[in-house]
């Protein structure tokens, strides 16, 4: 099942902070975050694994609540370059590999 | 190192035709996933291959198929095209499950 992202869209001014949430109805093994700018391919931001391991960029922070099957992406001191659509992808583990993405959160950072 | 490449970048087909899209992963990556992206539905998982084996398939009709070759290059095929198949098709490669995926630029398919 597709994870639910909130908010669907957010508008910020440079320097402001934002939180994007991702919620799943299934038990999760990992949560992946990607950003896609208009007309471009999605780029990797972070992976959060069950058990606490994280892989990603130093300037990006996120949390993963395994019990609640929720993850949040924290964008602090936003820059114009942060604008884009943010997708969370969830994976439930096991021998099969299927990354299911949410519908995305459109983030716009204005000067 | 070279990124993920997809060919062709743009394609226009008519209903009922068949199409084959190609994806060359980053060297060394054995996992290739395919996604369909449309404005209303976001990124929808089609299938994933690892070392020539399909490990999982999304909820798409049997008209959508794929394969992976021994050099990890992958192809997806859509037969009997429908108007609703118009979309951006993205492939992504990675080392394996818990590693980041690197996306290609996509193939924009338009069905008329």
Coordinates of N, CA and C in Angstrom, one line a residue:
Chain A
X1 N 0.8 -1.2 0.0 CA 0.0 0.0 0.0 C 0.9 1.2 0.0
X2 N 0.4 2.3 -0.7 CA 1.1 3.5 -0.8 C 1.2 4.3 0.5
X3 N 2.4 4.7 0.9 CA 2.5 5.5 2.1 C 1.8 6.9 1.9
X4 N 1.4 7.5 3.0 CA 0.7 8.8 2.9 C 1.7 9.9 3.3
X5 N 1.8 10.9 2.5 CA 2.7 12.0 2.8 C 1.9 13.2 3.2
X6 N 2.4 14.0 4.2 CA 1.8 15.2 4.5 C 2.9 16.3 4.9
X7 N 2.7 17.5 4.6 CA 1.6 18.0 3.8 C 1.8 17.7 2.3
X8 N 0.7 18.0 1.5 CA 0.9 17.8 0.1 C 1.7 18.9 -0.6
X9 N 1.7 20.1 0.0 CA 2.5 21.2 -0.5 C 2.8 22.1 0.6
X10 N 3.9 22.8 0.5 CA 4.3 23.7 1.5 C 5.1 24.8 0.8
X11 N 4.9 26.1 1.3 CA 5.6 27.2 0.7 C 6.4 27.9 1.9
X12 N 7.7 28.1 1.6 CA 8.6 28.6 2.7 C 9.3 29.9 2.1
X13 N 9.8 30.6 3.0 CA 10.8 31.7 2.7 C 12.1 31.2 3.0
X14 N 13.1 31.6 2.3 CA 14.5 31.2 2.6 C 14.8 31.3 4.1
X15 N 15.4 30.3 4.6 CA 15.8 30.4 6.0 C 14.8 29.7 7.0
X16 N 13.6 29.5 6.5 CA 12.6 28.8 7.3 C 12.8 27.3 7.3
X17 N 12.1 26.7 8.3 CA 12.2 25.2 8.4 C 10.9 24.6 8.0
X18 N 11.1 23.3 7.7 CA 9.9 22.5 7.3 C 10.0 21.1 7.7
X19 N 8.9 20.4 7.9 CA 8.9 19.0 8.2 C 8.0 18.3 7.3
X20 N 8.4 17.2 6.7 CA 7.6 16.4 5.8 C 7.4 15.1 6.4
X21 N 6.2 14.6 6.5 CA 5.9 13.4 7.1 C 5.5 12.3 6.2
X22 N 5.7 11.0 6.6 CA 5.4 9.9 5.7 C 4.9 8.8 6.7
X23 N 3.7 8.3 6.3 CA 3.1 7.3 7.2 C 2.6 6.1 6.4
X24 N 2.8 4.9 7.0 CA 2.5 3.7 6.3 C 1.6 2.8 7.2
X25 N 0.7 2.1 6.6 CA -0.2 1.2 7.4 C 0.5 -0.2 7.6
X26 N 1.6 -0.4 7.0 CA 2.3 -1.7 7.0 C 3.6 -1.5 7.9
X27 N 4.0 -2.7 8.5 CA 5.3 -2.7 9.2 C 6.4 -2.4 8.2
X28 N 7.3 -1.6 8.5 CA 8.4 -1.2 7.6 C 9.8 -1.7 8.0
X29 N 10.5 -2.0 7.0 CA 11.9 -2.3 7.2 C 12.8 -1.1 6.9
X30 N 12.4 -0.3 5.9 CA 13.2 0.9 5.6 C 12.3 2.0 5.0
X31 N 12.8 3.2 5.2 CA 12.2 4.4 4.5 C 13.2 5.1 3.7
X32 N 12.9 5.5 2.5 CA 13.8 6.1 1.6 C 13.2 7.5 1.3
X33 N 14.1 8.5 1.2 CA 13.6 9.9 0.8 C 14.4 10.3 -0.4
X34 N 13.6 10.9 -1.4 CA 14.2 11.4 -2.6 C 13.6 12.8 -2.9
X35 N 14.3 13.6 -3.6 CA 13.8 14.9 -4.1 C 13.9 14.9 -5.6
X36 N 12.8 15.4 -6.2 CA 12.8 15.6 -7.6 C 12.5 17.0 -8.0
X37 N 13.3 17.6 -8.8 CA 13.1 18.9 -9.4 C 12.4 18.7 -10.7
X38 N 11.6 19.7 -11.1 CA 10.8 19.7 -12.3 C 11.7 19.3 -13.5
X39 N 11.3 18.3 -14.2 CA 12.0 17.9 -15.4 C 13.3 17.1 -15.2
X40 N 13.5 16.8 -13.9 CA 14.7 16.0 -13.6 C 14.4 14.7 -12.9
X41 N 15.4 13.8 -12.9 CA 15.2 12.5 -12.2 C 15.3 12.7 -10.7
X42 N 14.6 11.9 -9.9 CA 14.7 12.0 -8.5 C 16.1 11.7 -8.0
X43 N 16.5 12.4 -6.9 CA 17.9 12.1 -6.4 C 17.7 11.7 -4.9
X44 N 18.7 10.9 -4.6 CA 18.7 10.3 -3.2 C 19.0 11.3 -2.1
X45 N 18.2 11.2 -1.0 CA 18.5 12.0 0.1 C 18.9 11.2 1.3
X46 N 18.1 10.2 1.6 CA 18.4 9.5 2.9 C 17.7 8.1 2.9
X47 N 18.3 7.2 3.6 CA 17.6 5.9 3.9 C 17.7 5.7 5.4
X48 N 16.5 5.3 5.9 CA 16.5 5.0 7.4 C 16.1 3.5 7.5
X49 N 16.9 2.8 8.2 CA 16.6 1.3 8.4 C 16.1 1.0 9.7
X50 N 15.3 0.0 9.8 CA 14.8 -0.6 11.1 C 16.0 -0.9 11.9
X51 N 16.0 -0.5 13.1 CA 17.2 -0.7 14.0 C 18.0 0.5 14.2
X52 N 17.7 1.5 13.4 CA 18.4 2.8 13.7 C 19.5 3.3 12.7
X53 N 19.9 2.4 11.8 CA 20.9 2.8 10.8 C 20.4 3.8 9.8
X54 N 21.2 4.8 9.5 CA 20.8 5.8 8.6 C 21.9 6.0 7.5
X55 N 21.6 6.2 6.3 CA 22.5 6.5 5.3 C 22.0 7.7 4.5
X56 N 22.9 8.7 4.4 CA 22.4 9.9 3.6 C 23.3 11.1 3.7
X57 N 22.8 12.2 3.2 CA 23.6 13.4 3.2 C 23.7 14.0 4.6
X58 N 24.9 14.6 4.9 CA 25.1 15.2 6.2 C 24.1 16.3 6.5
X59 N 23.7 17.0 5.5 CA 22.9 18.2 5.8 C 21.4 17.9 5.8
X60 N 21.0 16.7 5.7 CA 19.6 16.2 5.7 C 19.4 15.4 7.0
X61 N 18.4 15.7 7.7 CA 18.1 14.9 8.9 C 16.7 14.3 8.8
X62 N 16.5 13.1 9.3 CA 15.2 12.5 9.3 C 15.1 11.6 10.5
X63 N 13.8 11.2 10.8 CA 13.6 10.2 11.8 C 12.7 9.1 11.3
X64 N 12.8 8.0 12.0 CA 12.0 6.8 11.7 C 11.4 6.2 13.0
X65 N 10.1 6.2 13.1 CA 9.5 5.6 14.3 C 8.9 4.3 13.8
X66 N 9.7 3.2 14.2 CA 9.3 1.9 13.7 C 8.0 1.4 14.2
X67 N 7.7 1.8 15.5 CA 6.4 1.3 16.0 C 5.2 1.9 15.4
X68 N 5.4 3.2 15.0 CA 4.2 3.9 14.4 C 4.3 3.8 12.9
X69 N 5.3 3.2 12.3 CA 5.5 3.1 10.9 C 5.5 4.5 10.3
X70 N 6.2 5.4 10.9 CA 6.2 6.8 10.4 C 7.6 7.3 10.3
X71 N 7.8 8.2 9.3 CA 9.1 8.9 9.2 C 8.9 10.3 8.9
X72 N 9.8 11.2 9.3 CA 9.7 12.6 9.1 C 11.1 13.1 8.5
X73 N 11.0 14.0 7.6 CA 12.2 14.6 7.0 C 12.2 16.0 7.4
X74 N 13.4 16.5 8.0 CA 13.5 17.8 8.6 C 14.4 18.6 7.6
X75 N 13.8 19.7 7.2 CA 14.6 20.7 6.4 C 14.8 21.9 7.1
X76 N 16.0 22.2 7.5 CA 16.2 23.4 8.3 C 17.0 24.5 7.5
X77 N 16.7 25.7 7.9 CA 17.3 26.9 7.2 C 17.3 26.7 5.7
X78 N 16.0 26.6 5.2 CA 15.9 26.2 3.8 C 16.5 27.2 2.9
X79 N 17.0 26.6 1.7 CA 17.6 27.4 0.7 C 16.7 27.3 -0.6
X80 N 16.9 28.2 -1.5 CA 16.2 28.1 -2.8 C 16.3 26.7 -3.5
X81 N 17.5 26.1 -3.3 CA 17.8 24.9 -4.0 C 17.0 23.7 -3.4
X82 N 16.4 23.9 -2.2 CA 15.6 22.9 -1.6 C 14.2 22.7 -2.3
X83 N 13.9 23.6 -3.2 CA 12.6 23.5 -3.9 C 12.5 22.2 -4.7
X84 N 11.4 21.6 -4.7 CA 11.2 20.4 -5.5 C 10.1 19.5 -4.9
X85 N 9.9 18.4 -5.4 CA 8.9 17.4 -4.8 C 9.7 16.4 -4.1
X86 N 9.3 16.2 -2.8 CA 9.9 15.2 -2.0 C 9.1 13.9 -1.9
X87 N 9.7 12.8 -2.1 CA 9.0 11.5 -2.1 C 9.6 10.6 -1.0
X88 N 8.7 10.0 -0.3 CA 9.2 9.0 0.6 C 8.8 7.6 0.0
X89 N 9.7 6.7 0.1 CA 9.5 5.3 -0.4 C 9.6 4.4 0.8
X90 N 8.7 3.4 0.9 CA 8.8 2.5 2.0 C 9.0 1.0 1.5
X91 N 9.6 0.3 2.3 CA 9.9 -1.1 2.0 C 9.7 -2.0 3.2
X92 N 9.1 -3.1 3.0 CA 8.7 -3.9 4.1 C 9.6 -5.1 4.4
X93 N 10.7 -5.2 3.7 CA 11.6 -6.3 4.0 C 11.2 -7.6 3.4
X94 N 11.9 -8.6 3.7 CA 11.7 -9.9 3.2 C 12.5 -10.2 1.9
X95 N 12.2 -11.3 1.3 CA 13.1 -11.7 0.2 C 12.7 -10.9 -1.1
X96 N 11.5 -10.4 -1.1 CA 11.1 -9.6 -2.3 C 11.5 -8.1 -2.0
X97 N 11.8 -7.4 -3.1 CA 12.1 -6.0 -2.9 C 11.2 -5.2 -3.7
X98 N 10.4 -4.3 -3.0 CA 9.5 -3.4 -3.6 C 9.4 -2.1 -2.9
X99 N 9.9 -1.1 -3.5 CA 9.9 0.2 -2.9 C 8.6 1.0 -3.4
X100 N 7.8 1.3 -2.4 CA 6.5 1.9 -2.7 C 6.6 3.4 -2.3
X101 N 6.4 4.3 -3.3 CA 6.5 5.7 -3.0 C 5.1 6.3 -2.7
X102 N 5.2 7.4 -1.9 CA 4.0 8.2 -1.7 C 3.9 9.2 -2.9
X103 N 2.8 10.0 -2.8 CA 2.5 10.8 -4.0 C 3.3 12.1 -4.0
X104 N 4.1 12.3 -2.9 CA 5.0 13.5 -3.0 C 4.5 14.7 -2.2
X105 N 5.4 15.5 -1.8 CA 5.2 16.8 -1.2 C 5.9 17.8 -2.0
X106 N 5.2 18.8 -2.5 CA 5.8 19.9 -3.3 C 6.2 21.0 -2.3
X107 N 7.5 21.2 -2.3 CA 8.1 22.2 -1.5 C 8.6 23.4 -2.3
X108 N 8.1 24.6 -2.0 CA 8.6 25.8 -2.8 C 9.2 26.7 -1.8
X109 N 10.5 27.1 -2.1 CA 11.2 28.0 -1.2 C 11.3 29.3 -2.0
X110 N 10.8 30.4 -1.5 CA 10.9 31.7 -2.1 C 11.9 32.6 -1.4
X111 N 12.4 33.6 -2.2 CA 13.5 34.5 -1.6 C 12.8 35.3 -0.5
Chain B
X1 N 31.8 8.4 -12.2 CA 31.4 7.2 -13.0 C 30.1 7.6 -13.7
X2 N 29.9 6.9 -14.8 CA 28.7 7.2 -15.6 C 27.4 6.9 -14.8
X3 N 26.4 7.7 -15.1 CA 25.1 7.4 -14.4 C 24.3 6.5 -15.1
X4 N 23.0 6.4 -14.7 CA 22.0 5.5 -15.3 C 21.6 6.1 -16.6
X5 N 21.6 5.3 -17.6 CA 21.1 5.9 -18.9 C 19.9 5.1 -19.4
X6 N 19.0 5.8 -20.0 CA 17.8 5.3 -20.6 C 17.6 5.7 -22.0
X7 N 17.2 4.7 -22.8 CA 16.9 5.0 -24.2 C 15.6 4.4 -24.6
X8 N 14.9 5.0 -25.5 CA 15.1 6.4 -26.0 C 14.6 7.4 -24.9
X9 N 14.8 8.6 -25.1 CA 14.4 9.6 -24.1 C 12.9 10.0 -24.3
X10 N 12.5 10.0 -25.6 CA 11.1 10.3 -25.9 C 10.6 9.3 -27.0
X11 N 9.3 9.1 -26.9 CA 8.7 8.1 -27.8 C 7.3 8.4 -28.0
X12 N 6.8 8.4 -29.2 CA 5.4 8.6 -29.5 C 4.9 7.3 -30.2
X13 N 3.9 6.7 -29.7 CA 3.4 5.5 -30.3 C 1.8 5.6 -30.4
X14 N 1.2 4.8 -31.2 CA -0.2 4.8 -31.3 C -0.8 3.6 -30.5
X15 N -2.0 3.7 -30.2 CA -2.7 2.6 -29.4 C -2.6 1.3 -30.1
X16 N -2.4 0.3 -29.4 CA -2.2 -1.1 -29.9 C -0.8 -1.5 -30.3
X17 N 0.1 -0.5 -30.4 CA 1.4 -0.8 -30.7 C 2.2 -1.4 -29.5
X18 N 3.4 -1.8 -29.7 CA 4.2 -2.3 -28.6 C 5.5 -1.4 -28.5
X19 N 6.1 -1.4 -27.3 CA 7.2 -0.5 -27.1 C 8.2 -1.2 -26.2
X20 N 9.5 -1.0 -26.5 CA 10.6 -1.6 -25.6 C 11.5 -0.4 -25.2
X21 N 11.6 -0.3 -23.9 CA 12.5 0.7 -23.3 C 13.7 0.1 -22.7
X22 N 14.8 0.8 -22.7 CA 16.1 0.2 -22.3 C 16.7 1.0 -21.1
X23 N 17.4 0.3 -20.3 CA 18.0 1.0 -19.1 C 19.4 0.3 -18.9
X24 N 20.4 1.2 -18.8 CA 21.8 0.7 -18.5 C 22.1 1.2 -17.1
X25 N 22.3 0.3 -16.1 CA 22.6 0.8 -14.8 C 24.0 1.3 -14.6
X26 N 24.3 1.8 -13.4 CA 25.6 2.2 -13.1 C 26.5 0.9 -13.0
X27 N 27.7 1.0 -13.4 CA 28.6 -0.2 -13.4 C 28.7 -0.8 -12.0
X28 N 28.4 -2.1 -11.9 CA 28.5 -2.8 -10.6 C 27.2 -2.9 -9.9
X29 N 26.2 -2.1 -10.3 CA 24.9 -2.3 -9.7 C 24.2 -3.5 -10.3
X30 N 23.6 -4.3 -9.5 CA 22.9 -5.5 -10.0 C 21.4 -5.4 -9.9
X31 N 20.9 -4.4 -9.1 CA 19.5 -4.2 -8.9 C 19.0 -3.1 -9.9
X32 N 18.0 -3.4 -10.6 CA 17.3 -2.4 -11.5 C 15.8 -2.4 -11.2
X33 N 15.3 -1.3 -10.9 CA 13.9 -1.1 -10.7 C 13.3 -0.2 -11.7
X34 N 12.0 -0.5 -12.1 CA 11.3 0.4 -13.0 C 10.1 1.0 -12.4
X35 N 9.8 2.3 -12.7 CA 8.7 3.0 -12.2 C 8.0 3.7 -13.3
X36 N 6.7 3.9 -13.1 CA 5.9 4.7 -14.0 C 5.5 6.0 -13.2
X37 N 5.8 7.1 -13.8 CA 5.4 8.4 -13.1 C 4.4 9.1 -13.9
X38 N 3.3 9.4 -13.3 CA 2.2 10.3 -13.8 C 1.9 11.3 -12.8
X39 N 1.4 12.5 -13.3 CA 1.1 13.6 -12.4 C 0.1 13.2 -11.3
X40 N -0.8 12.4 -11.5 CA -1.8 12.1 -10.5 C -1.4 11.0 -9.5
X41 N -0.5 10.1 -9.9 CA -0.2 8.9 -9.1 C 1.2 8.9 -8.6
X42 N 2.0 9.8 -9.0 CA 3.4 9.8 -8.5 C 4.2 8.7 -9.1
X43 N 5.1 8.1 -8.3 CA 6.0 7.1 -8.7 C 5.4 5.7 -8.4
X44 N 5.1 4.9 -9.4 CA 4.5 3.6 -9.1 C 5.4 2.5 -9.6
X45 N 5.6 1.6 -8.7 CA 6.6 0.5 -8.9 C 6.1 -0.5 -9.9
X46 N 6.9 -0.8 -10.9 CA 6.6 -1.7 -11.9 C 7.2 -3.1 -11.6
X47 N 8.5 -3.2 -11.5 CA 9.2 -4.4 -11.2 C 10.6 -4.1 -10.8
X48 N 11.2 -5.1 -10.2 CA 12.6 -5.0 -9.8 C 13.3 -6.3 -10.2
X49 N 14.5 -6.1 -10.8 CA 15.4 -7.3 -11.2 C 16.7 -7.2 -10.4
X50 N 17.1 -8.4 -10.1 CA 18.4 -8.5 -9.4 C 19.1 -9.8 -10.0
X51 N 20.3 -9.6 -10.6 CA 21.0 -10.7 -11.2 C 20.1 -11.5 -12.1
X52 N 19.4 -10.8 -13.0 CA 18.6 -11.4 -14.0 C 17.3 -12.1 -13.5
X53 N 17.0 -11.9 -12.2 CA 15.8 -12.5 -11.7 C 14.8 -11.4 -11.2
X54 N 13.6 -11.6 -11.6 CA 12.6 -10.6 -11.1 C 12.2 -10.9 -9.7
X55 N 12.5 -10.0 -8.8 CA 12.2 -10.2 -7.4 C 10.8 -9.8 -7.0
X56 N 10.3 -8.8 -7.7 CA 8.9 -8.4 -7.3 C 8.3 -7.7 -8.5
X57 N 7.0 -7.6 -8.4 CA 6.3 -7.0 -9.5 C 5.2 -6.1 -8.9
X58 N 4.9 -5.0 -9.4 CA 3.9 -4.1 -8.9 C 2.5 -4.5 -9.5
X59 N 1.5 -3.7 -9.2 CA 0.2 -4.0 -9.7 C -0.1 -3.4 -11.0
X60 N 0.5 -4.0 -12.0 CA 0.3 -3.6 -13.4 C -0.2 -4.8 -14.2
X61 N -0.9 -4.6 -15.3 CA -1.4 -5.7 -16.1 C -0.2 -6.4 -16.7
X62 N -0.5 -7.6 -17.2 CA 0.5 -8.5 -17.8 C 1.1 -7.9 -19.1
X63 N 0.5 -6.8 -19.6 CA 1.0 -6.2 -20.8 C 2.4 -5.5 -20.5
X64 N 2.7 -5.3 -19.3 CA 4.0 -4.8 -18.8 C 4.9 -5.9 -18.4
X65 N 6.0 -6.0 -19.1 CA 7.0 -7.0 -18.8 C 8.4 -6.5 -18.8
X66 N 9.3 -7.2 -18.3 CA 10.7 -6.8 -18.3 C 11.6 -7.9 -18.3
X67 N 12.9 -7.6 -18.4 CA 13.9 -8.6 -18.2 C 15.2 -7.9 -17.9
X68 N 16.2 -8.7 -17.5 CA 17.5 -8.2 -17.2 C 18.5 -9.1 -17.8
X69 N 19.5 -8.6 -18.3 CA 20.6 -9.4 -19.0 C 21.8 -9.6 -18.0
X70 N 22.7 -10.4 -18.5 CA 23.8 -10.8 -17.6 C 24.7 -9.6 -17.3
X71 N 24.7 -8.6 -18.1 CA 25.5 -7.4 -17.8 C 24.7 -6.3 -17.0
X72 N 23.5 -6.8 -16.5 CA 22.6 -6.0 -15.6 C 21.8 -5.0 -16.4
X73 N 22.0 -4.8 -17.7 CA 21.1 -3.9 -18.5 C 19.7 -4.5 -18.4
X74 N 18.8 -3.6 -18.5 CA 17.4 -4.1 -18.3 C 16.5 -3.5 -19.4
X75 N 15.5 -4.2 -19.8 CA 14.5 -3.7 -20.8 C 13.1 -3.9 -20.2
X76 N 12.2 -3.0 -20.5 CA 10.8 -3.2 -20.2 C 10.0 -3.1 -21.5
X77 N 9.0 -3.9 -21.6 CA 8.2 -4.0 -22.8 C 6.7 -3.7 -22.4
X78 N 6.1 -2.9 -23.2 CA 4.6 -2.7 -23.0 C 4.0 -3.1 -24.3
X79 N 3.1 -4.1 -24.2 CA 2.4 -4.5 -25.4 C 1.0 -3.9 -25.5
X80 N 0.4 -3.9 -26.6 CA -1.0 -3.4 -26.8 C -1.2 -2.1 -26.1
X81 N -0.4 -1.1 -26.5 CA -0.4 0.2 -25.8 C -1.8 0.8 -25.7
X82 N -2.1 1.5 -24.5 CA -3.3 2.2 -24.3 C -3.0 3.6 -24.0
X83 N -4.0 4.5 -24.2 CA -3.8 5.9 -23.9 C -3.2 6.2 -22.5
X84 N -3.7 5.4 -21.6 CA -3.4 5.6 -20.2 C -1.9 5.2 -19.9
X85 N -1.3 4.6 -20.8 CA 0.1 4.2 -20.6 C 1.1 5.4 -20.8
X86 N 0.5 6.5 -21.3 CA 1.4 7.7 -21.4 C 1.9 8.1 -20.1
X87 N 3.2 8.2 -20.0 CA 3.8 8.5 -18.7 C 5.3 8.7 -18.9
X88 N 6.0 9.1 -17.8 CA 7.4 9.0 -17.7 C 7.8 7.7 -17.1
X89 N 8.6 6.9 -17.8 CA 9.1 5.7 -17.2 C 10.5 5.8 -16.8
X90 N 10.7 5.6 -15.5 CA 12.0 5.8 -14.9 C 12.6 4.4 -14.5
X91 N 13.9 4.3 -14.7 CA 14.5 3.1 -14.1 C 15.6 3.6 -13.1
X92 N 15.8 2.8 -12.1 CA 16.8 3.1 -11.1 C 17.7 1.9 -10.8
X93 N 18.9 2.2 -10.5 CA 19.8 1.1 -10.2 C 20.4 1.3 -8.8
X94 N 20.8 0.1 -8.2 CA 21.4 0.2 -6.9 C 22.2 -1.1 -6.6
X95 N 23.0 -1.1 -5.6 CA 23.8 -2.3 -5.2 C 22.8 -3.4 -4.8
X96 N 21.9 -3.0 -4.0 CA 20.9 -4.0 -3.5 C 19.8 -3.3 -2.7
X97 N 19.1 -4.1 -1.9 CA 17.9 -3.5 -1.3 C 18.0 -2.3 -0.5
X98 N 18.9 -2.3 0.5 CA 19.0 -1.2 1.4 C 20.0 -0.1 1.0
X99 N 20.3 0.0 -0.2 CA 21.2 1.0 -0.8 C 20.4 2.0 -1.6
X100 N 20.9 3.2 -1.7 CA 20.2 4.2 -2.4 C 20.1 3.8 -3.9
X101 N 19.0 4.3 -4.5 CA 18.8 4.1 -5.9 C 19.2 5.3 -6.7
X102 N 19.8 5.1 -7.8 CA 20.2 6.1 -8.7 C 19.2 6.1 -9.9
X103 N 18.5 7.2 -10.2 CA 17.5 7.2 -11.2 C 18.1 7.7 -12.5
X104 N 17.6 7.1 -13.6 CA 18.0 7.6 -14.9 C 17.1 8.8 -15.3
X105 N 17.3 9.4 -16.4 CA 16.5 10.6 -16.8 C 15.1 10.3 -17.3
X106 N 14.8 9.0 -17.5 CA 13.5 8.6 -17.9 C 13.2 8.6 -19.4
X107 N 12.2 7.8 -19.8 CA 11.7 7.8 -21.1 C 10.3 8.3 -21.1
X108 N 10.1 9.4 -21.8 CA 8.7 10.0 -21.9 C 8.0 9.3 -23.0
X109 N 7.0 8.5 -22.7 CA 6.1 7.8 -23.6 C 4.8 8.5 -23.8
X110 N 4.5 8.8 -25.0 CA 3.2 9.4 -25.4 C 2.5 8.4 -26.3
X111 N 1.3 8.0 -25.9 CA 0.4 7.1 -26.7 C -0.7 7.9 -27.3
X112 N -0.9 7.9 -28.6 CA -1.9 8.7 -29.3 C -3.0 7.8 -29.9

